[in-house]
PDB file of C-alpha atoms in Angstrom:
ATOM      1  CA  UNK A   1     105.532 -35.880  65.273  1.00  0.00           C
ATOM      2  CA  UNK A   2     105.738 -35.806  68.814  1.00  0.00           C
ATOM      3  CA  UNK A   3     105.518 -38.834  70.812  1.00  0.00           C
ATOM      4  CA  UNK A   4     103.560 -38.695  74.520  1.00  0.00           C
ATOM      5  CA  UNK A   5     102.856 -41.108  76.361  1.00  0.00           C
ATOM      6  CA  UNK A   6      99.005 -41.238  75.715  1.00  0.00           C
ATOM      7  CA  UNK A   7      96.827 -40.819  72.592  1.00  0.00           C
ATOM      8  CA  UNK A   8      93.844 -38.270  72.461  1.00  0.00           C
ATOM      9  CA  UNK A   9      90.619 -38.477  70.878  1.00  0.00           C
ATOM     10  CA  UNK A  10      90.014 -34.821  70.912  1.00  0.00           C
ATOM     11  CA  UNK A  11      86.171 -33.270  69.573  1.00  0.00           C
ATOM     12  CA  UNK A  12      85.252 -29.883  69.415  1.00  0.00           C
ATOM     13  CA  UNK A  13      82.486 -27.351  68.505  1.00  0.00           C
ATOM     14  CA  UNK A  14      81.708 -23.792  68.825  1.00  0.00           C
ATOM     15  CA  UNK A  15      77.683 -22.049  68.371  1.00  0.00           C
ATOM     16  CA  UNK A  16      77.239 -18.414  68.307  1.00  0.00           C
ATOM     17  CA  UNK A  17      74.444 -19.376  70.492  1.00  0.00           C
ATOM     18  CA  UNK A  18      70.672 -17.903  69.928  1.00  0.00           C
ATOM     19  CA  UNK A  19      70.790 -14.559  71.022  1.00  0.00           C
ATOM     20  CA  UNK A  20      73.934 -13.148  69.547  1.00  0.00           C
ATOM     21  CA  UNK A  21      74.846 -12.052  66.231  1.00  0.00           C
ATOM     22  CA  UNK A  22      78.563 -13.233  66.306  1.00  0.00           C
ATOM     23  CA  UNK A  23      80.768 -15.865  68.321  1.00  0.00           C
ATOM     24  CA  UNK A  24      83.684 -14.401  70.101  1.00  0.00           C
ATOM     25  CA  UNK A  25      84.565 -17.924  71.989  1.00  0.00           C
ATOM     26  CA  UNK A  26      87.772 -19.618  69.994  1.00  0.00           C
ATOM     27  CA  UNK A  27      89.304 -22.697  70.850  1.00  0.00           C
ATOM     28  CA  UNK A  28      92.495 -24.151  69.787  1.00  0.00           C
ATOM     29  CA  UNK A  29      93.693 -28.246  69.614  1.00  0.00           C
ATOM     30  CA  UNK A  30      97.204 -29.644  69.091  1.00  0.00           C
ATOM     31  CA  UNK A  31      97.104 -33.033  70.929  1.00  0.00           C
ATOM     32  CA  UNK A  32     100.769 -33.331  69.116  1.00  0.00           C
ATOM     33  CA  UNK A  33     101.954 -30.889  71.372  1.00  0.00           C
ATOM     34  CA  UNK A  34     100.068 -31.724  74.631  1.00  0.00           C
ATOM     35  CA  UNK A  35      97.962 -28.153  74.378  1.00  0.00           C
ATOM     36  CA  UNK A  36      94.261 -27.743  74.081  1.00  0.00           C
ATOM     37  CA  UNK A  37      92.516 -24.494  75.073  1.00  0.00           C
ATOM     38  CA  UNK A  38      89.197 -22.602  75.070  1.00  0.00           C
ATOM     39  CA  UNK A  39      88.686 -18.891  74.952  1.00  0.00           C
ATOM     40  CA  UNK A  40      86.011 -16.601  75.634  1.00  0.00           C
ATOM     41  CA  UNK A  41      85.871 -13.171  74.508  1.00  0.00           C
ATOM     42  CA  UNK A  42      84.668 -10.091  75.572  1.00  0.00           C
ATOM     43  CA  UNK A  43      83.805  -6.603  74.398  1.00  0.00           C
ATOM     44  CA  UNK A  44      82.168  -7.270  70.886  1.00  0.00           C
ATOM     45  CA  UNK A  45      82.995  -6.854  67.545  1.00  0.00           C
ATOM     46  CA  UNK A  46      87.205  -5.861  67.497  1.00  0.00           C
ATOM     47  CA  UNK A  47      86.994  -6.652  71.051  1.00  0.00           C
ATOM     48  CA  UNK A  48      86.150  -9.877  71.891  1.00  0.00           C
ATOM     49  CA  UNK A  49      86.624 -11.677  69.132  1.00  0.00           C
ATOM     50  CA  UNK A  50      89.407 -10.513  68.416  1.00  0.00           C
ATOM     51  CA  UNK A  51      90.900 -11.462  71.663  1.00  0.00           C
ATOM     52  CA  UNK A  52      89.624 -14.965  72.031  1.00  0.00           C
ATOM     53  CA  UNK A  53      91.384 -15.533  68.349  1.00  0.00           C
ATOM     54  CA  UNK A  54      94.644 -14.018  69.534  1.00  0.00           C
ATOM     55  CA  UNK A  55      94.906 -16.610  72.550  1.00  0.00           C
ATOM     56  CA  UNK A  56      94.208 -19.138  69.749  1.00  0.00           C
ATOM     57  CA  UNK A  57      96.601 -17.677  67.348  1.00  0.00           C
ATOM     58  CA  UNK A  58      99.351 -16.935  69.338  1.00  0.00           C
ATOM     59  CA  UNK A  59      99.109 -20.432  71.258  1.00  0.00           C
ATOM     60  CA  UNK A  60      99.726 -22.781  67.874  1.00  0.00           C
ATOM     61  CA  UNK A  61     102.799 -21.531  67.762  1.00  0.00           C
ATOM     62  CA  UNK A  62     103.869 -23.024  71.094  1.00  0.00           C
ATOM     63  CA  UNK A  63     105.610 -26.014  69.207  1.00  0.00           C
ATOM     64  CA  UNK A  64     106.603 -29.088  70.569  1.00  0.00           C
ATOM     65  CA  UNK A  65     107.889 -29.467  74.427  1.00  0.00           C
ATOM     66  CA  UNK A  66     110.947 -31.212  75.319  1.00  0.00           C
ATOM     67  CA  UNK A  67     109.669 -31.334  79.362  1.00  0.00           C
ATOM     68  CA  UNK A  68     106.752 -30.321  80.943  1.00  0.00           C
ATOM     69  CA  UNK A  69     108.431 -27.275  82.099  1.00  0.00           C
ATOM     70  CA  UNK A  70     109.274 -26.324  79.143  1.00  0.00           C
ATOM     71  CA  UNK A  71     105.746 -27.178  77.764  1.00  0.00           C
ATOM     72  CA  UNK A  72     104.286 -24.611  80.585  1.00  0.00           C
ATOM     73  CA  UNK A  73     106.917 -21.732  79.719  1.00  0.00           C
ATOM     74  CA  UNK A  74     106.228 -22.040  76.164  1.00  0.00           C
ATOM     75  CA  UNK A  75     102.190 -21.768  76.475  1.00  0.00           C
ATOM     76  CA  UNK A  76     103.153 -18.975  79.160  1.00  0.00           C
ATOM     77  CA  UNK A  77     104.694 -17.036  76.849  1.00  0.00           C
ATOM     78  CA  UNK A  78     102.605 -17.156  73.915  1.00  0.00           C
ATOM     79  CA  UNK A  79      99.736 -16.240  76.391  1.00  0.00           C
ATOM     80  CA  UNK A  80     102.295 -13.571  77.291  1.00  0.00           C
ATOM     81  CA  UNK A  81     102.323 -12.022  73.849  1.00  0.00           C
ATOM     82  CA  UNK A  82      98.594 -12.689  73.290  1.00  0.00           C
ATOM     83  CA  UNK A  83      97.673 -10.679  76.080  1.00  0.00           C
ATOM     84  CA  UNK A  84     100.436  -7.779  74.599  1.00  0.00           C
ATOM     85  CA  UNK A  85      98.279  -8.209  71.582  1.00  0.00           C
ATOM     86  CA  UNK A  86      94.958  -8.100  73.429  1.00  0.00           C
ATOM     87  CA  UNK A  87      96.221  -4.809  75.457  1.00  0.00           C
ATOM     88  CA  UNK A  88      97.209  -2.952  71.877  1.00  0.00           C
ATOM     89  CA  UNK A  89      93.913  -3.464  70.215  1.00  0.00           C
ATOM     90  CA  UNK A  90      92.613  -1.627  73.695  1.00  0.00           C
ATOM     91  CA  UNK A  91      94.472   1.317  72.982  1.00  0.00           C
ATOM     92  CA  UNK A  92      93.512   1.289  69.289  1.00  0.00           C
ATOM     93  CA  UNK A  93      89.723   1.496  70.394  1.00  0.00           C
ATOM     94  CA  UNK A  94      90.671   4.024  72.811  1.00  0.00           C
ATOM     95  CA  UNK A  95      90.914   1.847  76.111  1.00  0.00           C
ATOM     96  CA  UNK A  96      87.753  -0.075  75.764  1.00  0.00           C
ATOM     97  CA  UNK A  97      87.376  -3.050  77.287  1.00  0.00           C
ATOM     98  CA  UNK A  98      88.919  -6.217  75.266  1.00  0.00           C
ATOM     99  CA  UNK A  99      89.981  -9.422  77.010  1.00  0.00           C
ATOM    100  CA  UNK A 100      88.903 -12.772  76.734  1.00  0.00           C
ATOM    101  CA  UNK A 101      88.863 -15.702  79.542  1.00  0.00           C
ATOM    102  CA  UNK A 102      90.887 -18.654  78.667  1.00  0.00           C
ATOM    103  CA  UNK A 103      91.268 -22.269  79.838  1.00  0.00           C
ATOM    104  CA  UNK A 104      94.189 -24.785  78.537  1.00  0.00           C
ATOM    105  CA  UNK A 105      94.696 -28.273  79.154  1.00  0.00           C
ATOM    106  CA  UNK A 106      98.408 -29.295  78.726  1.00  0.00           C
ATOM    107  CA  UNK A 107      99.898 -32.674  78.766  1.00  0.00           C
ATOM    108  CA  UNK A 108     103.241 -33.912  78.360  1.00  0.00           C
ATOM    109  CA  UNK A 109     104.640 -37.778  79.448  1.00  0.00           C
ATOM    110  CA  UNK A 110     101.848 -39.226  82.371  1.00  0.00           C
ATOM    111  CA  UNK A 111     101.085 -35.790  83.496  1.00  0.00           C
ATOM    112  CA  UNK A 112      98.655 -32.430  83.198  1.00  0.00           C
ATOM    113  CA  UNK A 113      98.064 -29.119  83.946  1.00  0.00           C
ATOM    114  CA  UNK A 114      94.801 -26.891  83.823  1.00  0.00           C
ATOM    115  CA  UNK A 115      95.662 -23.307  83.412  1.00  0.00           C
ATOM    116  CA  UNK A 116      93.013 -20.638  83.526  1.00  0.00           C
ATOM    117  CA  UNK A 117      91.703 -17.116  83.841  1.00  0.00           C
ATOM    118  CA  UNK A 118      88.110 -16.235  84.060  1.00  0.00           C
ATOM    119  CA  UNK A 119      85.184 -18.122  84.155  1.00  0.00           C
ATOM    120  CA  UNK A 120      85.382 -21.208  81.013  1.00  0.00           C
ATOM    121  CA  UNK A 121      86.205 -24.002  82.814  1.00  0.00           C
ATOM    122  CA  UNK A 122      87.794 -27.512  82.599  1.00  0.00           C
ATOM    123  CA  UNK A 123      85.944 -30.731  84.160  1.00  0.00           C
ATOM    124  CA  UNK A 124      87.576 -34.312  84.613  1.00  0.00           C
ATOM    125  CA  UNK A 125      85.606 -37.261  84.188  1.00  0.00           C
ATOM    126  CA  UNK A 126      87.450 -40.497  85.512  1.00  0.00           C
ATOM    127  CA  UNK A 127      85.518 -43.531  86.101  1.00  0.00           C
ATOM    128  CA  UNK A 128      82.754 -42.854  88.092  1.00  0.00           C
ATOM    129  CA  UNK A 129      84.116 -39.366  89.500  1.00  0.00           C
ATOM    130  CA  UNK A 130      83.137 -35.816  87.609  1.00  0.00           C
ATOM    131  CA  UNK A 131      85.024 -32.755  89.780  1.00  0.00           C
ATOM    132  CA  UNK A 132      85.748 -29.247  88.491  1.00  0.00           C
ATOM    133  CA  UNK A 133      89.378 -29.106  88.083  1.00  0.00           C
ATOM    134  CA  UNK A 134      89.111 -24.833  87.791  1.00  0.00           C
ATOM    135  CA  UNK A 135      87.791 -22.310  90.520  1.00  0.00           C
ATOM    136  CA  UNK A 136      85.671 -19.213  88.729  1.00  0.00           C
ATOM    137  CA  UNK A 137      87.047 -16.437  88.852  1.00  0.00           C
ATOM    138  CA  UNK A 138      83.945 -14.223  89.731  1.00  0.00           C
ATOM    139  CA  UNK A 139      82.694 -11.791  91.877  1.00  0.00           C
ATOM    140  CA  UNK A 140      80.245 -14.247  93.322  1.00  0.00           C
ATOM    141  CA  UNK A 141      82.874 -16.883  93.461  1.00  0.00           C
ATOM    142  CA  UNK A 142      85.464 -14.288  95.736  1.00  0.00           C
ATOM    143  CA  UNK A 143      83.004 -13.679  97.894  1.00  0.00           C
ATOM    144  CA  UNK A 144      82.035 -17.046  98.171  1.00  0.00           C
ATOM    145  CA  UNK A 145      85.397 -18.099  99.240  1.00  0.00           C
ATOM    146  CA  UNK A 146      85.651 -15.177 102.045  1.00  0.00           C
ATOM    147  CA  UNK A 147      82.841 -16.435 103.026  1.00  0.00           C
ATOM    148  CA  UNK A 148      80.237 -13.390 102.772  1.00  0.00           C
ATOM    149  CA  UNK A 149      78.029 -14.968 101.034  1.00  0.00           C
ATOM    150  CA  UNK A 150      76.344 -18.768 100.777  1.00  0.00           C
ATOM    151  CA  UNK A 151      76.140 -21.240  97.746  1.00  0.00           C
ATOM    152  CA  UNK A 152      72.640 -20.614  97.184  1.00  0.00           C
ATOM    153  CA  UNK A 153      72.920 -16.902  97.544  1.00  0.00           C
ATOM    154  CA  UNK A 154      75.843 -17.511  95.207  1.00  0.00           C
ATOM    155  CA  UNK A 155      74.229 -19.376  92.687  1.00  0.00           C
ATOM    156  CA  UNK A 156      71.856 -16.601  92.669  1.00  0.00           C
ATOM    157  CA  UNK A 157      73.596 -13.331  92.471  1.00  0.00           C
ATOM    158  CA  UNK A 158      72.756 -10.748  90.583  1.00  0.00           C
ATOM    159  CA  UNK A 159      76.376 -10.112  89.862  1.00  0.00           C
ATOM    160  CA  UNK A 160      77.609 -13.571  89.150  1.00  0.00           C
ATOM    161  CA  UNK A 161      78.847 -13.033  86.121  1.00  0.00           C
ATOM    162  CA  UNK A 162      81.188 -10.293  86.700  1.00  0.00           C
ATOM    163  CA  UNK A 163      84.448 -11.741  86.172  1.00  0.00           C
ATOM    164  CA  UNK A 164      87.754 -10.977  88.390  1.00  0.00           C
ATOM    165  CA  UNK A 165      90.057 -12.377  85.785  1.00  0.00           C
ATOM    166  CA  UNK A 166      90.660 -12.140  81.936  1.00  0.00           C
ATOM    167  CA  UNK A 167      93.611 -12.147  79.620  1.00  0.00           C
ATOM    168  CA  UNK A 168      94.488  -8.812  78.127  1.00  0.00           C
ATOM    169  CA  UNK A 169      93.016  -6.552  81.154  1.00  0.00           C
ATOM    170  CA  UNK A 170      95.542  -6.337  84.091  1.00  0.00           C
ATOM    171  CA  UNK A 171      99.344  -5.210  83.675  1.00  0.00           C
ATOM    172  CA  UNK A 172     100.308  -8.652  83.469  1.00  0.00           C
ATOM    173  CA  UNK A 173      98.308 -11.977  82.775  1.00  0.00           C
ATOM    174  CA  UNK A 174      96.665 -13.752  85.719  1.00  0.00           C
ATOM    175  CA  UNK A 175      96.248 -16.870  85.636  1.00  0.00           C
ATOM    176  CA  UNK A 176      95.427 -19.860  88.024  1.00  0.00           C
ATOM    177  CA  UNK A 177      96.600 -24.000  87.907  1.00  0.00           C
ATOM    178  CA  UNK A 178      96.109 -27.209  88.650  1.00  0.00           C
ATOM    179  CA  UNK A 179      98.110 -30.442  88.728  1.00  0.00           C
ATOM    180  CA  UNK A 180      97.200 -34.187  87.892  1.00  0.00           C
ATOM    181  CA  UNK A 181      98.537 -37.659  86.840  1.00  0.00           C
ATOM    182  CA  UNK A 182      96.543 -39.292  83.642  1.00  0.00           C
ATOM    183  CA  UNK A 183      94.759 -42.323  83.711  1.00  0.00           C
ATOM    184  CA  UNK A 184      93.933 -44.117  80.619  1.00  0.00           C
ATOM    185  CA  UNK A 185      90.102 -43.718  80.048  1.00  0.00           C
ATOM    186  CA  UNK A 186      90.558 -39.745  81.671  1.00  0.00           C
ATOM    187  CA  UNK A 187      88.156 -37.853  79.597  1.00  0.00           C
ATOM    188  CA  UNK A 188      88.560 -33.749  79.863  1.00  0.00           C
ATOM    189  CA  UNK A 189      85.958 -31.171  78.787  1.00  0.00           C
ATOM    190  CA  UNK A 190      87.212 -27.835  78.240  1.00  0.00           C
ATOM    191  CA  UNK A 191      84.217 -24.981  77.870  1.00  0.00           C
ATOM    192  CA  UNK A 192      83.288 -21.674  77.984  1.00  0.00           C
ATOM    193  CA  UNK A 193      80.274 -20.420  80.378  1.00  0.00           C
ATOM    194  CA  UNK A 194      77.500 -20.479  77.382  1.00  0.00           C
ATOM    195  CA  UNK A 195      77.543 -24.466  78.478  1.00  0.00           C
ATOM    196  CA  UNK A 196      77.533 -24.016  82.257  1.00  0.00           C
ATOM    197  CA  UNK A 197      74.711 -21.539  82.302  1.00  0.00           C
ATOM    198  CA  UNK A 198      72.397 -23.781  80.558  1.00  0.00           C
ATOM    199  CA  UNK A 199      73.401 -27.583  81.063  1.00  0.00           C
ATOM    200  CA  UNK A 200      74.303 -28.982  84.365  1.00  0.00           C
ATOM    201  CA  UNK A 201      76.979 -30.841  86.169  1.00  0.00           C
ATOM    202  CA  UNK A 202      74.873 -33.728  86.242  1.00  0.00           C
ATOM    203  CA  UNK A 203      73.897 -33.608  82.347  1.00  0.00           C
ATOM    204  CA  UNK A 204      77.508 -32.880  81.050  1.00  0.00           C
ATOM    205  CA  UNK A 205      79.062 -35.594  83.069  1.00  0.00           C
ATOM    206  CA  UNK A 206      76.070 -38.132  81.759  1.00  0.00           C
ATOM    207  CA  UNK A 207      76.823 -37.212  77.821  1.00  0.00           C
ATOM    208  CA  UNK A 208      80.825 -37.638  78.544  1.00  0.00           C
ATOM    209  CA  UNK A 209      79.822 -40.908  79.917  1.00  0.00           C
ATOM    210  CA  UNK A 210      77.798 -42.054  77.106  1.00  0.00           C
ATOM    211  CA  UNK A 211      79.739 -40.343  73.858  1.00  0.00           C
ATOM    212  CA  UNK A 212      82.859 -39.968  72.096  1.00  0.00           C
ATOM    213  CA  UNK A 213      84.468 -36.986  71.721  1.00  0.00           C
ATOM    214  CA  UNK A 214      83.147 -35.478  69.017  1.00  0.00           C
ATOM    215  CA  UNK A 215      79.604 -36.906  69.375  1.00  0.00           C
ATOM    216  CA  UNK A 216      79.455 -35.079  72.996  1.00  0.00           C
ATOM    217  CA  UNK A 217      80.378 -32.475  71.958  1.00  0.00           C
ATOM    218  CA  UNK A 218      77.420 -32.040  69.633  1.00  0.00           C
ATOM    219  CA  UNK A 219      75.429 -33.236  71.846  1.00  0.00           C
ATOM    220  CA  UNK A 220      76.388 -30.739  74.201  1.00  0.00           C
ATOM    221  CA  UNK A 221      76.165 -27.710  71.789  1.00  0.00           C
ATOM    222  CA  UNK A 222      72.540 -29.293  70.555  1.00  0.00           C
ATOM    223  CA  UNK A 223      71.275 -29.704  74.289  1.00  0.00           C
ATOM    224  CA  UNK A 224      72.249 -25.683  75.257  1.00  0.00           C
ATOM    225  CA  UNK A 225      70.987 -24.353  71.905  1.00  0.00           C
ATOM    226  CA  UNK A 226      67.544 -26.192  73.027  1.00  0.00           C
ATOM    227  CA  UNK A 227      67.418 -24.417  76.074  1.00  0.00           C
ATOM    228  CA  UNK A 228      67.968 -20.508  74.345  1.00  0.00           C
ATOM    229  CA  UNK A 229      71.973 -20.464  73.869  1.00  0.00           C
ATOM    230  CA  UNK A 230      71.857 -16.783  75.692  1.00  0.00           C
ATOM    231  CA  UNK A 231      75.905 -16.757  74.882  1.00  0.00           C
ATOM    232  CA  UNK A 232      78.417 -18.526  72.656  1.00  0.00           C
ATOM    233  CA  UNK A 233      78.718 -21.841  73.396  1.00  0.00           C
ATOM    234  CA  UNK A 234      81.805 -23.998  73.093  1.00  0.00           C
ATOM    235  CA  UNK A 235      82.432 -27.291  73.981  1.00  0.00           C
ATOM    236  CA  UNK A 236      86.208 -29.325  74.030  1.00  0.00           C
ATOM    237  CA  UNK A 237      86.193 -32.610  75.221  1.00  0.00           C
ATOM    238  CA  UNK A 238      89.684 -34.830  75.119  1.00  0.00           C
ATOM    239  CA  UNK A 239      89.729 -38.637  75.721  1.00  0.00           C
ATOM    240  CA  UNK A 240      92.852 -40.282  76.949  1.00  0.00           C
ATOM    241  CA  UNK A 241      93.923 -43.788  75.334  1.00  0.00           C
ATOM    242  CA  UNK A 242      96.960 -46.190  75.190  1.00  0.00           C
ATOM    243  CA  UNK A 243      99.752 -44.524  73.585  1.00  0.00           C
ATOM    244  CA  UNK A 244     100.072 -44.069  70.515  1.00  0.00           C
ATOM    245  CA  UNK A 245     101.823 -41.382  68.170  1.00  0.00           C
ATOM    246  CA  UNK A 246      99.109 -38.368  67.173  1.00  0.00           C
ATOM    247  CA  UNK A 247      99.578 -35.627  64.479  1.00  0.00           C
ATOM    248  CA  UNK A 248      98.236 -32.635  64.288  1.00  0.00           C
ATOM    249  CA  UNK A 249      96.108 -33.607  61.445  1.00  0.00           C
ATOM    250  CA  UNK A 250      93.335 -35.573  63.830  1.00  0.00           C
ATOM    251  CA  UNK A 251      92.953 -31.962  65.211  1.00  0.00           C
ATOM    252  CA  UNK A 252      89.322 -30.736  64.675  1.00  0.00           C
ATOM    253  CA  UNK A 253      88.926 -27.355  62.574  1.00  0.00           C
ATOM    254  CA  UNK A 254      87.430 -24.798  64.392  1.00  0.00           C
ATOM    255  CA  UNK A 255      83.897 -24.076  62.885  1.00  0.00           C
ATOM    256  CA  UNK A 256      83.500 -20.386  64.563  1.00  0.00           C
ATOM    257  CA  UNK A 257      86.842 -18.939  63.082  1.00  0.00           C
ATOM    258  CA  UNK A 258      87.420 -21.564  59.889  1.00  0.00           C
ATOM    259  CA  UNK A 259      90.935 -22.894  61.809  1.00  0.00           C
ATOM    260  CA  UNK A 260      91.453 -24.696  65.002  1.00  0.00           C
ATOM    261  CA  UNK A 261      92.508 -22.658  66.851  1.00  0.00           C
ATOM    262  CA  UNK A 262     102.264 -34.685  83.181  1.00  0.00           C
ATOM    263  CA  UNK A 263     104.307 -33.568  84.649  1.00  0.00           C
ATOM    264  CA  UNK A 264     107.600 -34.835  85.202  1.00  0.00           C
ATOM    265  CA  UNK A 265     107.784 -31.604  87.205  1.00  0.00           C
ATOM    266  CA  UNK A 266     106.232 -28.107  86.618  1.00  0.00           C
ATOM    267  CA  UNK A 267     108.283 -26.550  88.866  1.00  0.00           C
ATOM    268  CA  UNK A 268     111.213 -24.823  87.862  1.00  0.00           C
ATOM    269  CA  UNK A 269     114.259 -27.289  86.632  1.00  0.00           C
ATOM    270  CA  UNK A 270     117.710 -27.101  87.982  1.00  0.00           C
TER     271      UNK A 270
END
């Protein structure tokens, strides 16, 4: 048992979607250690899924922090020998392309991080607000940011989603952050881009309003598969509450795989 500072009502569900035959998303909950994270693979069959699993795998073992730093060096490092993992199973199928994006919320005392590579991506609801707490890391997105292109020409590029980023692809992993303090009544939604390309900003941050974590979401599995599911769809959404110890048995099991898979200061310590 691991006490924090804040209890989470943590939901979770995962849809192969319409179109394909097999989910390669995975997504992993342990609000006893302060680590949530969703993972998108790609490549197919001993490609894909089999990175988005390793992320997943590899990341339960993280434990339980004793600091925040030493909550980010431990998820570093099993992302560190995920994406070892990830590279192997390359060579095995003769350099083909396996990787998977991933996205992890971790909280430890009053204080997160969002870590990420690729495209899933992490949203914050808090009061009235909704804001994207991740940057995509897409071709559109880059060029975006240089400023070659416009939103709307972004939205609609033929390339948009071409990813820049994964786990298991480059020498090393790649990944981006984000910092915050948690409020009580924070609620996080952690996804992977079969959500996004169906349901938007707007409609997520209405069904976060209105539902409790596991109840949005279904919801928001329910509402993309209405609307053709073109990808895997997977949907993490954590509430924060008073304090209150949590064990890892109030983690949700992870229906595509059959197991789920604060900061006093994330900078180095002296």
């Amino acid at each position: 048992m691991h006490q924090v500072s804040f209890a989470f009502d943590t939901g979770a569900a995962t849809h192969r979607g319409c179109v394909r035959d097999h989910n390669e998303d995975s997504f992993l909950a342990r609000p006893a250690s302060g680590l949530w994270l969703v993972a998108d693979g790609m490549g197919g069959h001993k490609a894909g899924d089999f990175a988005s699993h390793a992320i997943a795998e590899s990341a339960q073992w993280t434990g339980f922090p004793t600091s925040a730093m030493d909550l980010k060096n431990r998820f570093i490092d099993r992302l560190v020998i995920a994406h070892e993992d990830i590279r192997q199973q390359s060579a095995k199928l003769d350099g083909a392309t396996v990787g998977a994006t991933v996205v992890a919320l971790l909280a430890f005392d009053q204080h997160f991080a969002c870590i990420w590579s690729g495209d899933s991506r992490i949203y914050l609801m808090r009061g009235d607000g909704f804001q994207q707490m991740t940057t995509d890391h897409t071709e559109a997105m880059e060029l975006l940011r240089e400023g070659a292109i416009t939103q709307e020409e972004a939205e609609n590029w033929p390339r948009k989603n071409v990813i820049t980023r994964a786990i298991g692809v480059s020498e090393v992993p790649m990944t981006d952050e984000n910092y915050g303090v948690l409020q009580v009544g924070d609620v996080f939604l952690l996804c992977s881009d079969g959500l996004t390309g169906h349901v938007s900003d707007d409609e997520i941050a209405e069904i976060l309003q209105e539902y409790e974590a596991q109840e949005a979401c279904d919801r928001l599995i329910e509402l993309t598969l209405s609307r053709g599911a073109k990808d895997n769809v997977t949907a993490l959404v954590v509430r924060c509450l008073p304090s209150e110890p949590i064990s890892d048995a109030d983690a949700p099991t992870n229906p595509g795989y059959g197991r789920p898979i604060a900061m006093h200061d994330w900078k180095a310590e002296d």
